[in-house]
Amino acid sequence: MTDEKPKEEKEETPKEEKAEKQPKEEKIEEQAKTEEAKPKEEPKKEKPVKREYKLNTSSEKKNPLMKRIEYMINVVHGAQATPTRTDLTKEIAKVLKVNEDVILIEKIFSECGKAESVAKVFVYKDKKEIPKYKLDKIEKRTNKKKKE
């Protein structure tokens, strides 16, 4: 007698599973139909983010041999990513009141987890004073990031 009861329970479970599967399949089909009927949304264009930086000049060194002034600038960028060279160049030009063409950002140092960076910046007196190899080096760095 004990053998008969488990058999009955086993027979009921497959029937219940079939009954449950049918409504699920129907729901999936209905969802697919409604998705097809909806007009496709265009991807949202990201608005340019206005970034604000606080710049502090930590050191200034005149280098008459290379005809430039070398700055170490502390950049506080809050909870944002490390600023790009182009963004920093614009901000530094405003602060130092010089033309963007004579500014070269040699290196941007960032520590993991900090919202501060240190930039090594060269400011030349004239664009003609900038060595060609430096211009090529900086151009390669900025073009790499544009391609990616």
Tab-separated table of C-alpha atoms in Angstrom:
chain	number	residue	atom	x	y	z
A	1	MET	CA	0.000	0.000	0.000
A	2	THR	CA	2.810	2.375	0.612
A	3	ASP	CA	4.042	1.895	-2.940
A	4	GLU	CA	0.831	3.167	-4.486
A	5	LYS	CA	0.844	6.593	-2.824
A	6	PRO	CA	4.211	7.761	-4.120
A	7	LYS	CA	3.245	6.698	-7.651
A	8	GLU	CA	0.132	8.830	-7.532
A	9	GLU	CA	2.134	11.838	-6.348
A	10	LYS	CA	4.663	11.349	-9.130
A	11	GLU	CA	1.933	11.263	-11.741
A	12	GLU	CA	0.418	14.534	-10.536
A	13	THR	CA	3.651	16.530	-10.647
A	14	PRO	CA	4.326	16.175	-14.403
A	15	LYS	CA	0.777	17.300	-15.188
A	16	GLU	CA	1.195	20.352	-12.964
A	17	GLU	CA	4.505	21.223	-14.621
A	18	LYS	CA	2.933	21.077	-18.079
A	19	ALA	CA	0.132	23.344	-16.936
A	20	GLU	CA	2.648	25.841	-15.521
A	21	LYS	CA	4.836	25.825	-18.652
A	22	GLN	CA	2.030	26.707	-21.016
A	23	PRO	CA	1.137	30.055	-19.407
A	24	LYS	CA	4.844	30.973	-19.152
A	25	GLU	CA	5.367	30.284	-22.841
A	26	GLU	CA	2.292	32.331	-23.698
A	27	LYS	CA	3.563	35.221	-21.588
A	28	ILE	CA	6.899	35.156	-23.368
A	29	GLU	CA	5.199	35.191	-26.763
A	30	GLU	CA	3.002	38.122	-25.703
A	31	GLN	CA	6.038	40.066	-24.512
A	32	ALA	CA	7.809	39.453	-27.814
A	33	LYS	CA	4.776	40.724	-29.741
A	34	THR	CA	4.501	43.884	-27.642
A	35	GLU	CA	8.223	44.588	-28.036
A	36	GLU	CA	7.917	44.305	-31.814
A	37	ALA	CA	4.929	46.648	-31.851
A	38	LYS	CA	6.741	49.377	-29.871
A	39	PRO	CA	8.711	51.868	-31.949
A	40	LYS	CA	12.421	51.528	-31.384
A	41	GLU	CA	13.850	54.276	-29.244
A	42	GLU	CA	16.873	56.133	-30.513
A	43	PRO	CA	19.891	55.951	-28.248
A	44	LYS	CA	20.128	58.986	-26.040
A	45	LYS	CA	22.955	61.331	-26.861
A	46	GLU	CA	25.110	62.086	-23.894
A	47	LYS	CA	25.236	65.708	-22.965
A	48	PRO	CA	28.725	67.091	-22.559
A	49	VAL	CA	29.606	67.137	-18.902
A	50	LYS	CA	30.796	70.446	-17.569
A	51	ARG	CA	33.795	69.691	-15.451
A	52	GLU	CA	35.245	72.048	-12.934
A	53	TYR	CA	38.756	71.829	-11.610
A	54	LYS	CA	40.648	73.637	-8.901
A	55	LEU	CA	44.204	74.387	-9.924
A	56	ASN	CA	47.002	75.254	-7.501
A	57	THR	CA	50.560	75.928	-8.611
A	58	SER	CA	52.874	74.038	-6.263
A	59	SER	CA	56.175	74.974	-7.924
A	60	GLU	CA	57.446	77.240	-10.661
A	61	LYS	CA	60.899	76.919	-12.181
A	62	LYS	CA	62.381	79.029	-14.951
A	63	ASN	CA	64.491	77.132	-17.445
A	64	PRO	CA	66.292	79.723	-19.606
A	65	LEU	CA	68.239	77.099	-21.544
A	66	MET	CA	65.041	75.503	-22.892
A	67	LYS	CA	63.271	78.903	-22.964
A	68	ARG	CA	60.363	77.755	-20.857
A	69	ILE	CA	58.813	77.897	-17.409
A	70	GLU	CA	58.126	74.555	-15.720
A	71	TYR	CA	55.148	74.240	-13.388
A	72	MET	CA	53.933	71.523	-11.078
A	73	ILE	CA	50.189	72.073	-10.791
A	74	ASN	CA	47.879	70.326	-8.322
A	75	VAL	CA	44.513	69.571	-9.904
A	76	VAL	CA	41.538	68.811	-7.654
A	77	HIS	CA	38.853	67.190	-9.794
A	78	GLY	CA	36.345	66.042	-7.176
A	79	ALA	CA	34.494	62.802	-7.845
A	80	GLN	CA	35.256	62.972	-11.563
A	81	ALA	CA	37.773	61.139	-13.695
A	82	THR	CA	41.287	62.430	-14.237
A	83	PRO	CA	40.991	65.385	-16.615
A	84	THR	CA	42.136	65.056	-20.208
A	85	ARG	CA	45.096	66.985	-21.576
A	86	THR	CA	42.861	69.207	-23.690
A	87	ASP	CA	40.619	70.099	-20.742
A	88	LEU	CA	43.619	70.816	-18.551
A	89	THR	CA	45.295	72.911	-21.239
A	90	LYS	CA	42.231	75.150	-21.472
A	91	GLU	CA	42.003	75.566	-17.700
A	92	ILE	CA	45.728	76.246	-17.299
A	93	ALA	CA	45.612	78.838	-20.082
A	94	LYS	CA	42.862	80.679	-18.186
A	95	VAL	CA	44.722	80.566	-14.873
A	96	LEU	CA	48.176	81.516	-16.206
A	97	LYS	CA	46.711	83.932	-18.788
A	98	VAL	CA	48.714	82.551	-21.704
A	99	ASN	CA	47.822	81.146	-25.116
A	100	GLU	CA	46.936	77.430	-25.287
A	101	ASP	CA	49.456	76.882	-28.105
A	102	VAL	CA	52.464	77.478	-25.849
A	103	ILE	CA	51.371	75.030	-23.127
A	104	LEU	CA	52.595	71.425	-23.080
A	105	ILE	CA	51.429	68.988	-20.437
A	106	GLU	CA	54.332	66.608	-20.008
A	107	LYS	CA	52.737	64.240	-17.497
A	108	ILE	CA	49.629	63.866	-15.338
A	109	PHE	CA	50.244	61.938	-12.130
A	110	SER	CA	47.214	60.375	-10.421
A	111	GLU	CA	47.005	58.210	-7.343
A	112	CYS	CA	44.371	55.517	-7.113
A	113	GLY	CA	41.370	56.536	-5.056
A	114	LYS	CA	42.294	60.201	-4.754
A	115	ALA	CA	40.410	63.022	-6.406
A	116	GLU	CA	43.660	64.895	-6.999
A	117	SER	CA	46.271	64.807	-9.709
A	118	VAL	CA	49.577	66.551	-10.251
A	119	ALA	CA	50.420	67.824	-13.724
A	120	LYS	CA	53.915	68.631	-14.978
A	121	VAL	CA	53.411	71.554	-17.346
A	122	PHE	CA	55.818	73.403	-19.639
A	123	VAL	CA	54.953	76.924	-20.764
A	124	TYR	CA	57.086	78.261	-23.605
A	125	LYS	CA	57.474	81.911	-24.571
A	126	ASP	CA	56.578	81.224	-28.188
A	127	LYS	CA	55.287	78.258	-30.164
A	128	LYS	CA	58.474	78.295	-32.267
A	129	GLU	CA	60.502	77.611	-29.118
A	130	ILE	CA	58.862	74.209	-28.584
A	131	PRO	CA	61.140	71.359	-29.744
A	132	LYS	CA	59.704	69.376	-32.646
A	133	TYR	CA	60.086	66.030	-30.894
A	134	LYS	CA	57.994	67.317	-27.970
A	135	LEU	CA	55.222	68.433	-30.316
A	136	ASP	CA	55.228	65.049	-32.057
A	137	LYS	CA	55.180	63.194	-28.744
A	138	ILE	CA	52.231	65.168	-27.372
A	139	GLU	CA	50.359	64.926	-30.681
A	140	LYS	CA	50.674	61.124	-30.646
A	141	ARG	CA	49.353	60.965	-27.089
A	142	THR	CA	46.318	63.105	-27.826
A	143	ASN	CA	45.530	61.339	-31.117
A	144	LYS	CA	45.637	57.877	-29.501
A	145	LYS	CA	42.864	58.804	-27.121
A	146	LYS	CA	40.739	60.328	-29.874
A	147	LYS	CA	40.910	57.108	-31.942
A	148	GLU	CA	39.854	54.905	-29.015
